[in-house]
PDB file of C-alpha atoms and ligand atoms in Angstrom:
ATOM      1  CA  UNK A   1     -16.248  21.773 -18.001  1.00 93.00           C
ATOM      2  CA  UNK A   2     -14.035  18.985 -17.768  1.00 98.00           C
ATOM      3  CA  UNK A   3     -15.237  15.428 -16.693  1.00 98.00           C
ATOM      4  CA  UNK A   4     -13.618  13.660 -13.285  1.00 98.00           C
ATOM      5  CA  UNK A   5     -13.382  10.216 -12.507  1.00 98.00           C
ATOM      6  CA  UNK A   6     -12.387   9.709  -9.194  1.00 99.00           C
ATOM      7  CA  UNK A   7     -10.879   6.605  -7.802  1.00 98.00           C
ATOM      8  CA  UNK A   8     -11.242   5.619  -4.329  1.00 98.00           C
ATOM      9  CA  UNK A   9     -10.084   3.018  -1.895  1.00 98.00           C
ATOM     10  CA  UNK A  10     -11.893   3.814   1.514  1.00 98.00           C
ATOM     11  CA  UNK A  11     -13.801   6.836   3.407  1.00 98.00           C
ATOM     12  CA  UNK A  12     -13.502   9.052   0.510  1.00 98.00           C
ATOM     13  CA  UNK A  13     -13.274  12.564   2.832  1.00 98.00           C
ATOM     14  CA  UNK A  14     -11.600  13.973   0.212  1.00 98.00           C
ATOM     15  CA  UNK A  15     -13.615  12.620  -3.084  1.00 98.00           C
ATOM     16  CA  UNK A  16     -16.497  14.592  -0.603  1.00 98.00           C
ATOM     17  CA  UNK A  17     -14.661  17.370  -0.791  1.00 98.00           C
ATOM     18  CA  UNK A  18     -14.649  17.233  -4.684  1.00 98.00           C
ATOM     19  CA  UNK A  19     -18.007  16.813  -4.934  1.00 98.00           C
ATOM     20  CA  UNK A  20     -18.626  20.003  -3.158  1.00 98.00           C
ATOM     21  CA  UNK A  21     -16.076  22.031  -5.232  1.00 98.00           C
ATOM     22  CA  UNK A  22     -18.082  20.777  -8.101  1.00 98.00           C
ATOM     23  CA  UNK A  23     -21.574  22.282  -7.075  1.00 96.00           C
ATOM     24  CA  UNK A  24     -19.927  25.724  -7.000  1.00 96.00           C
ATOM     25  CA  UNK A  25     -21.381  28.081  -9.940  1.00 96.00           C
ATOM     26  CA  UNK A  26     -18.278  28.412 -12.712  1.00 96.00           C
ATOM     27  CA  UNK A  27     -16.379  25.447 -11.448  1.00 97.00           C
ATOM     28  CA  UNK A  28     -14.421  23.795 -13.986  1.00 97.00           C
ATOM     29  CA  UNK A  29     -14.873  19.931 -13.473  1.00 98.00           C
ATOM     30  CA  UNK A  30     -17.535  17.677 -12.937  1.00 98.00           C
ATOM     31  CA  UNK A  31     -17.452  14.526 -11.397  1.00 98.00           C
ATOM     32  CA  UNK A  32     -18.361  12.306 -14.072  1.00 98.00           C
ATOM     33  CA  UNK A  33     -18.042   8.871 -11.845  1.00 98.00           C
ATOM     34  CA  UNK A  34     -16.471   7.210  -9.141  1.00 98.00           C
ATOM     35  CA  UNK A  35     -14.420   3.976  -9.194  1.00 98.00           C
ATOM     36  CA  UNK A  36     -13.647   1.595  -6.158  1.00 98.00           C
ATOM     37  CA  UNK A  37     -11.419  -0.873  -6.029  1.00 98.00           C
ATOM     38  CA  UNK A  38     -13.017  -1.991  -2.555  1.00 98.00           C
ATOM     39  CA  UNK A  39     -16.344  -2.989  -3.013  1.00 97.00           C
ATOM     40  CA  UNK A  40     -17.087  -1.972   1.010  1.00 97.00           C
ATOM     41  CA  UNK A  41     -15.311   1.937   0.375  1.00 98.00           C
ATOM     42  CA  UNK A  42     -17.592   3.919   2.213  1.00 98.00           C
ATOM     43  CA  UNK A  43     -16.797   6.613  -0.416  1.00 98.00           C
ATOM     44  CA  UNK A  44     -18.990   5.389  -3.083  1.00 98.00           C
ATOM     45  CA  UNK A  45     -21.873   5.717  -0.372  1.00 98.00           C
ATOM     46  CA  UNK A  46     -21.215   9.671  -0.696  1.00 98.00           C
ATOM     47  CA  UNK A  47     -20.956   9.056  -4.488  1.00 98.00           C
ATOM     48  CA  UNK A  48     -24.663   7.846  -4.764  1.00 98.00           C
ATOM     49  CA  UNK A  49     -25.804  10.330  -2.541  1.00 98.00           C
ATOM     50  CA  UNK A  50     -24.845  13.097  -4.766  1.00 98.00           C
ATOM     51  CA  UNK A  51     -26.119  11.306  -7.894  1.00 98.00           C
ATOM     52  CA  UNK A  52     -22.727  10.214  -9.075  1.00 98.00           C
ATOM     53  CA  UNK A  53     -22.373   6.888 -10.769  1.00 98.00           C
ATOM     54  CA  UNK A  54     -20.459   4.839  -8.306  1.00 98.00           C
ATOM     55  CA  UNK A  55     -18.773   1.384  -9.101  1.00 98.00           C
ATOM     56  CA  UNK A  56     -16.763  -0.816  -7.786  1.00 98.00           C
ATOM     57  CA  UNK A  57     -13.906  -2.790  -9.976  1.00 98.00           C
ATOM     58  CA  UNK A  58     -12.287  -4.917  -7.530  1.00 98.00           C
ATOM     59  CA  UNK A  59      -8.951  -5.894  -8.399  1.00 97.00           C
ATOM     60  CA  UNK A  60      -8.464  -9.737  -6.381  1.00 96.00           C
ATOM     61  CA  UNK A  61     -10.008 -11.329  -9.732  1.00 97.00           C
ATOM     62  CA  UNK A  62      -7.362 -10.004 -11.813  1.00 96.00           C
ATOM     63  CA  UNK A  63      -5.000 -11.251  -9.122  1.00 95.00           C
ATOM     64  CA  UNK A  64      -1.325 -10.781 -10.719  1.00 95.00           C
ATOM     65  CA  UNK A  65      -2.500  -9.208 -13.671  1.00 97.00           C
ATOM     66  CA  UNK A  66      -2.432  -5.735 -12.729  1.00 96.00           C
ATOM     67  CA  UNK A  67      -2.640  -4.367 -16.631  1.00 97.00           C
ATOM     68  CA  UNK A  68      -5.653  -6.364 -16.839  1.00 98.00           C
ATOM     69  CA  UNK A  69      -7.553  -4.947 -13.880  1.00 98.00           C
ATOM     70  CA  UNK A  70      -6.010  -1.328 -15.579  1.00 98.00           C
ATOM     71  CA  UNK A  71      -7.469  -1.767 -18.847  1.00 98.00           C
ATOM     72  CA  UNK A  72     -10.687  -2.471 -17.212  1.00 98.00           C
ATOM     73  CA  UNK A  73     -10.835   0.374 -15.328  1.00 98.00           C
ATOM     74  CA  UNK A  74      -9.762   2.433 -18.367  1.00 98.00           C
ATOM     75  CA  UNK A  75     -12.903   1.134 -20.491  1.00 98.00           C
ATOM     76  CA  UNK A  76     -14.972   2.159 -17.401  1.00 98.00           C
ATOM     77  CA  UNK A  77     -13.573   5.439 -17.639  1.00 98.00           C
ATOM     78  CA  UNK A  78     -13.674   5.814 -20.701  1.00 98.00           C
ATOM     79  CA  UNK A  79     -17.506   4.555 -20.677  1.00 98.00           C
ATOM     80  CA  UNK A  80     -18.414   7.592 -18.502  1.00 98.00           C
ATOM     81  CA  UNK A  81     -16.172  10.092 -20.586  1.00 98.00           C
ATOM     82  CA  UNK A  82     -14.082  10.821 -18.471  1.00 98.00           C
ATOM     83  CA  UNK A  83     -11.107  13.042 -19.330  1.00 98.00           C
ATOM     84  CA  UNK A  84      -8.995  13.776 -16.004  1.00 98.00           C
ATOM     85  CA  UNK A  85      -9.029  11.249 -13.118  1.00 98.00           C
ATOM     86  CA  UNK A  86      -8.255  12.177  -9.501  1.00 98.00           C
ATOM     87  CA  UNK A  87      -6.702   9.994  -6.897  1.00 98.00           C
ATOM     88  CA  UNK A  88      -8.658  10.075  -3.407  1.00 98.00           C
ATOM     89  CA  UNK A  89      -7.469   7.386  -1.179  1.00 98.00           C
ATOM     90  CA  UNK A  90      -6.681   5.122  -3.980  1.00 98.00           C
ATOM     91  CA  UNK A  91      -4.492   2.439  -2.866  1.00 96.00           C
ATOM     92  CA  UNK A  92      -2.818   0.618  -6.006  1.00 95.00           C
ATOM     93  CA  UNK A  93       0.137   1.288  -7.784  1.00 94.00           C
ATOM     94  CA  UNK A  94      -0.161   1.891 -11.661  1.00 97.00           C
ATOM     95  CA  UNK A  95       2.011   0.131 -14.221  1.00 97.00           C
ATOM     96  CA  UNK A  96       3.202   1.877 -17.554  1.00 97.00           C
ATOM     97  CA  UNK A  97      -0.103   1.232 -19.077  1.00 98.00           C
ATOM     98  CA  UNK A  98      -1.899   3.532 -16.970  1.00 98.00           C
ATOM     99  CA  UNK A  99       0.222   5.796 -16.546  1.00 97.00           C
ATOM    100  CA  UNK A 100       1.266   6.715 -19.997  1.00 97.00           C
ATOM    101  CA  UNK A 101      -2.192   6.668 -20.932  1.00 97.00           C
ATOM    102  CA  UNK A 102      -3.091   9.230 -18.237  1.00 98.00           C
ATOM    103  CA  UNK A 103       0.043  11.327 -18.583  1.00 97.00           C
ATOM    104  CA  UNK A 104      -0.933  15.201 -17.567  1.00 97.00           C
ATOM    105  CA  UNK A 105      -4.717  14.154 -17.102  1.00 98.00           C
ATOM    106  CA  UNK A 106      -3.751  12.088 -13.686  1.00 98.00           C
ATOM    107  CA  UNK A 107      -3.148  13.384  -9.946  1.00 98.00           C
ATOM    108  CA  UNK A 108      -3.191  12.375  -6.619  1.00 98.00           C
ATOM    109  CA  UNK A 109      -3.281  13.724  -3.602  1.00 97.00           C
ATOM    110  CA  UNK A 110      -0.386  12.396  -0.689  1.00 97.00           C
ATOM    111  CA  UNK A 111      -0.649  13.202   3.291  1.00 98.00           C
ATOM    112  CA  UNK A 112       2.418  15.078   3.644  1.00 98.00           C
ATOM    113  CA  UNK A 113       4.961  17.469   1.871  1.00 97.00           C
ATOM    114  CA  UNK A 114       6.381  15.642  -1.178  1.00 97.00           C
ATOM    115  CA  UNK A 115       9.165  14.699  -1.556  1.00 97.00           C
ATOM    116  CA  UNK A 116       9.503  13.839   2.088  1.00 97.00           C
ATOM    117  CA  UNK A 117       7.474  10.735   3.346  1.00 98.00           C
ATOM    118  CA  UNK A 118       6.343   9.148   0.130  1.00 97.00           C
ATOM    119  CA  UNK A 119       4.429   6.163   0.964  1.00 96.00           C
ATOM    120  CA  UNK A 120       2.510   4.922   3.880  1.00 96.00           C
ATOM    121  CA  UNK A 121       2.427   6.122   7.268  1.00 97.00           C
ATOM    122  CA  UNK A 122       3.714   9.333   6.958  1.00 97.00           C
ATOM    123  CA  UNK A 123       2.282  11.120  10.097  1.00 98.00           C
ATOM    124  CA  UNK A 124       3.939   8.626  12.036  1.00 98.00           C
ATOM    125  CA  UNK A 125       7.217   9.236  10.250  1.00 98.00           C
ATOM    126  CA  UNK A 126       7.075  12.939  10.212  1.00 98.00           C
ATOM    127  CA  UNK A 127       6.486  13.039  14.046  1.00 98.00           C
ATOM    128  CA  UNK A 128       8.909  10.470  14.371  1.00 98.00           C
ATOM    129  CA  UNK A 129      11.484  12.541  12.392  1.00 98.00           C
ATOM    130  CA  UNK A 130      10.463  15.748  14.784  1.00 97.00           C
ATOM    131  CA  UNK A 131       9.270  18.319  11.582  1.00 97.00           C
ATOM    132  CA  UNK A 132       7.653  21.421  12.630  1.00 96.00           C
ATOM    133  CA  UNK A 133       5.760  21.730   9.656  1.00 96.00           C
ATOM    134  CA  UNK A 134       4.059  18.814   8.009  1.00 97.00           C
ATOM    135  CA  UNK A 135       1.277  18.983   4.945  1.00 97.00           C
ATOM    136  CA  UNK A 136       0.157  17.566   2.006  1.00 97.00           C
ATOM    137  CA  UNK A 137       0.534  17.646  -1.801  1.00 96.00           C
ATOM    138  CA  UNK A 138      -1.212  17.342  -4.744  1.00 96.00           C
ATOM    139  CA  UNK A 139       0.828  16.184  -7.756  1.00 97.00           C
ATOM    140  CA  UNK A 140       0.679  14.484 -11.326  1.00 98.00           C
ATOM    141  CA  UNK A 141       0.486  10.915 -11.255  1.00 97.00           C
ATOM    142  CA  UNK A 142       4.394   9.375 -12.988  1.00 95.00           C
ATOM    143  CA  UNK A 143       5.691   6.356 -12.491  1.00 92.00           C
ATOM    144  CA  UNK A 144       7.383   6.325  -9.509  1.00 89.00           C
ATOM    145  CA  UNK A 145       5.878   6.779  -6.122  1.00 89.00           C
ATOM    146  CA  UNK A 146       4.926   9.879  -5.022  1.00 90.00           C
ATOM    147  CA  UNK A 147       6.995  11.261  -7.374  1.00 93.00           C
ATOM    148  CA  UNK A 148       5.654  13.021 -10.090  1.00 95.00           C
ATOM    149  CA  UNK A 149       5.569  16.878 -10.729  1.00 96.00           C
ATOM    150  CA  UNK A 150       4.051  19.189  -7.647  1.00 95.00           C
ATOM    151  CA  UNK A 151       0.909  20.920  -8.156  1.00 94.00           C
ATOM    152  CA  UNK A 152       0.827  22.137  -4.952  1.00 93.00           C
ATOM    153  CA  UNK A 153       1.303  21.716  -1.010  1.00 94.00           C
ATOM    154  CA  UNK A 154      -0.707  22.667   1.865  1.00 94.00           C
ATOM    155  CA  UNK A 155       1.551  23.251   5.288  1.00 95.00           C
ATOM    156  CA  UNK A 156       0.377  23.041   8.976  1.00 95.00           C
ATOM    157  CA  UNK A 157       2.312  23.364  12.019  1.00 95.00           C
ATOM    158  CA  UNK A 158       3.193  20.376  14.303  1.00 96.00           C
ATOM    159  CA  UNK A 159       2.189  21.215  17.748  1.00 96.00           C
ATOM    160  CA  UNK A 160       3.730  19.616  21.207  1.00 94.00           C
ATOM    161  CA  UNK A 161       1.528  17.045  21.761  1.00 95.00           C
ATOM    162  CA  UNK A 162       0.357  15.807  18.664  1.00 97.00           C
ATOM    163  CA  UNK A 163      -0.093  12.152  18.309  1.00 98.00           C
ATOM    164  CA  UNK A 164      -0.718  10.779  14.611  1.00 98.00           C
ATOM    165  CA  UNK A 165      -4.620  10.985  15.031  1.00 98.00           C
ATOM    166  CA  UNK A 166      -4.396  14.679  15.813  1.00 98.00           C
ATOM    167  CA  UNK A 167      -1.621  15.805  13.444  1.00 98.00           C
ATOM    168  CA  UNK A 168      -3.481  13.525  10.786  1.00 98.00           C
ATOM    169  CA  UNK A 169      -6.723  15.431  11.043  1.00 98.00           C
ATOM    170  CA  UNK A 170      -5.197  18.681  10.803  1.00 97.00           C
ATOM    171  CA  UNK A 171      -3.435  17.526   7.793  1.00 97.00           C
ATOM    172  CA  UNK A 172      -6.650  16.473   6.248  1.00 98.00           C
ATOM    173  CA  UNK A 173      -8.391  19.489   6.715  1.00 97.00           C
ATOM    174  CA  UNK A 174      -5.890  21.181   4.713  1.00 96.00           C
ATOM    175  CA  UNK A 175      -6.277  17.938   1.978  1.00 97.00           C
ATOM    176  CA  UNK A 176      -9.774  19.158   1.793  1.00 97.00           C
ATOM    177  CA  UNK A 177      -9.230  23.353   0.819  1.00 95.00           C
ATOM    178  CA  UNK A 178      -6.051  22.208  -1.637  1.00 96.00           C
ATOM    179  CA  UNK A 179      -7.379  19.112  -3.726  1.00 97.00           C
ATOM    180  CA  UNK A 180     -10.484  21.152  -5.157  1.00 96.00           C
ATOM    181  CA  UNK A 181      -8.425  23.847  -5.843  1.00 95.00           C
ATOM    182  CA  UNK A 182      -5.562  21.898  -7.180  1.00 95.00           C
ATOM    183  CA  UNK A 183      -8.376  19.870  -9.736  1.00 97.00           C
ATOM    184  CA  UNK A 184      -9.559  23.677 -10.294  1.00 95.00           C
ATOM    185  CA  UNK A 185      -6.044  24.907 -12.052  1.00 93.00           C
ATOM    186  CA  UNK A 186      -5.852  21.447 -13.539  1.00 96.00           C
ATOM    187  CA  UNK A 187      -9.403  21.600 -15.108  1.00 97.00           C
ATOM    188  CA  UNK A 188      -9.418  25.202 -16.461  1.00 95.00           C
ATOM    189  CA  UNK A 189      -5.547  24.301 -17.744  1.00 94.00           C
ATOM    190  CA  UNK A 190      -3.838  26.923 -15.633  1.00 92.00           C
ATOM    191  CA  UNK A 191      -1.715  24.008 -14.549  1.00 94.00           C
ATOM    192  CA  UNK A 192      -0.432  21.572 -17.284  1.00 95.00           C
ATOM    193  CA  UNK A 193       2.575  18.524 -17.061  1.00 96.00           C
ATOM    194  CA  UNK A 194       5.327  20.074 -19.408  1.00 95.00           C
ATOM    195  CA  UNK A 195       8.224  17.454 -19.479  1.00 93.00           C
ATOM    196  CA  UNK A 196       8.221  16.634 -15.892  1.00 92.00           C
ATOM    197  CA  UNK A 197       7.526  20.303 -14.522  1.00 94.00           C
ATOM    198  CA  UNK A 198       3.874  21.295 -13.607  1.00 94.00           C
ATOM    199  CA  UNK A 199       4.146  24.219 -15.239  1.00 93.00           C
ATOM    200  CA  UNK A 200       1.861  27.313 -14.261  1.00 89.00           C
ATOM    201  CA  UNK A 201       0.091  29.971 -16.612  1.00 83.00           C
ATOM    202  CA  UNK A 202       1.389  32.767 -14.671  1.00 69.00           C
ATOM    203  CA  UNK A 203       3.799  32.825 -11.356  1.00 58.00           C
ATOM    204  CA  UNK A 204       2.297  35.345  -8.263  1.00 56.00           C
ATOM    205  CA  UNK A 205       5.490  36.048  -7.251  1.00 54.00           C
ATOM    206  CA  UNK A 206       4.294  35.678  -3.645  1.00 58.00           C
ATOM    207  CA  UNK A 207       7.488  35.594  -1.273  1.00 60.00           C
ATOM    208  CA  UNK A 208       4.856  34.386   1.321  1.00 61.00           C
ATOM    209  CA  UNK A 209       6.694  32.450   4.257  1.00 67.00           C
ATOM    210  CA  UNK A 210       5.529  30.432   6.728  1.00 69.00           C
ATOM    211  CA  UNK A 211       7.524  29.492   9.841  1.00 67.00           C
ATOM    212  CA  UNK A 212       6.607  26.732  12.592  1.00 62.00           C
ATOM    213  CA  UNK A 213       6.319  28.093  15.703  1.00 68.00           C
ATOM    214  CA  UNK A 214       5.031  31.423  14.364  1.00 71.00           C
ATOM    215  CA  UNK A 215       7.475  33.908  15.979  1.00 68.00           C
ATOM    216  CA  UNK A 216       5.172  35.707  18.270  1.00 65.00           C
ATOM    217  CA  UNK A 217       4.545  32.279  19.714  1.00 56.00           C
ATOM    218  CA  UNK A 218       8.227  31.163  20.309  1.00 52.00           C
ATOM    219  CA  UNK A 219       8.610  34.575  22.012  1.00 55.00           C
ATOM    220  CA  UNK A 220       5.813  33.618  24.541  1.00 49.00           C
ATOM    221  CA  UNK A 221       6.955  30.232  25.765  1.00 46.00           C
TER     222      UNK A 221
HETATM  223  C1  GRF B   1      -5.764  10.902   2.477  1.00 78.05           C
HETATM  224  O1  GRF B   1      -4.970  11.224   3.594  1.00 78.05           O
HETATM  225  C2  GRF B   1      -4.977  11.030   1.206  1.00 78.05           C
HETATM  226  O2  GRF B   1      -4.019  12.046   1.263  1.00 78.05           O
HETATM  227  C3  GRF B   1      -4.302   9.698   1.097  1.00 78.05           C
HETATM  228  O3  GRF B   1      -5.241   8.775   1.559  1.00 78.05           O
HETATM  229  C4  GRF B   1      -6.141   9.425   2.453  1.00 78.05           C
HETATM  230  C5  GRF B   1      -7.505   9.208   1.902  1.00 78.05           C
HETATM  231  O4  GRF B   1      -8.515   9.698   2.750  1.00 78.05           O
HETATM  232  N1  GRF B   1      -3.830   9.457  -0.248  1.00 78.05           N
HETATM  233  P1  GRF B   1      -9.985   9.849   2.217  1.00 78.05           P
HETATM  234  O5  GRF B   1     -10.418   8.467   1.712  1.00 78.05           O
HETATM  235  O6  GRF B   1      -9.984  10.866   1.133  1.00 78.05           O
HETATM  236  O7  GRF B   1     -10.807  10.275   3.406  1.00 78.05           O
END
């Protein structure tokens, strides 16, 4: 049973979503803690209500020392034992420090299918851009960006008339069935960061395809 620190920024839907995975009989994390680095994340709320240690380590006091607001949030989770950490909503950027101290035992999850739209906004970019099919991904944390090595991606149709509220929820929902299962193969080490390839224990071999419209629906209209 491996021990999770999750670090938050805000609402924390899919830290929730964690938390549930980790009630399941023969699950193989535990959330060991959860760090804010917004003392008013209404994440740590659901924290506390499940019994998890919930802090906050803001980082404006550190103010251009971002290494030094790292290392304290390292000793914090290292103080609860923690031995993979898991990116909900967490807003900062990590420097080498972090990141090379995390290397394999890090992800995050991003709103959209890696490695388009890295950054911010991306359901008004994908709409923007006209996709058919947006999603999300769950990936180690490198050093650049949205970057590092895909765990795996969750795809949902964009429908006519979507505005970013509505193609963001539907996004979300699929945020919430891939992280826990992503932190699963992570956790029991069916997934592991070999060079900079998440490399699996076994392939399916699936040749599953998905295509936006589903044909029986272009047919129709
Ligand atoms: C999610 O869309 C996640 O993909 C992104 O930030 C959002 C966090 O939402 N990194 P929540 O705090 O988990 O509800």
């Amino acid at each position: 049973m491996k021990r999770v620190g999750v670090l938050i920024s805000g609402r924390g839907s899919n830290l929730q979503s964690l938390i549930d995975a980790a009630t399941r009989p023969g699950y193989p994390a535990r959330i060991a803690c959860v760090i804010s680095n917004r003392p008013d994340a209404a994440g740590l709320d659901r924290a506390r209500r499940a019994g998890i240690p919930a802090e906050t380590i803001d980082h404006k006091p550190f103010g251009k020392d971002r290494e030094a607001f790292e290392r304290a949030l390292d000793a914090r989770l290292a103080a609860h034992g923690v031995e993979l950490v898991a990116l909900a909503g967490f807003m900062r950027l990590f420097t080498p420090f972090m990141i090379e101290r995390w290397q394999g035992r890090m992800i995050n999850i991003h709103p959209a299918l890696l490695p388009a739209f890295k950054g911010l906004d991306t359901h008004r970019r994908a709409l923007e851009a006209g996709v058919k099919i947006a999603g999300c991904t769950v990936h180690f944390v490198t050093l650049g960006m949205d970057e590092g090595p895909i765990i795996a991606q969750a795809a949902v149709a964009v429908l006519a008339g979507d505005d970013e509220a509505s193609l963001a929820a539907r996004v979300l929902a699929a945020e919430h069935r891939i992280y826990p299962w992503a932190l699963e193969l992570v956790a029991s080490g069916r997934v592991r960061l070999v060079g900079d390839r998440a490399e699996y224990d076994r392939r399916d071999g699936s040749d599953a395809m998905l295509i936006s419209p589903a044909p029986d629906q272009a047919k129709s209209t």
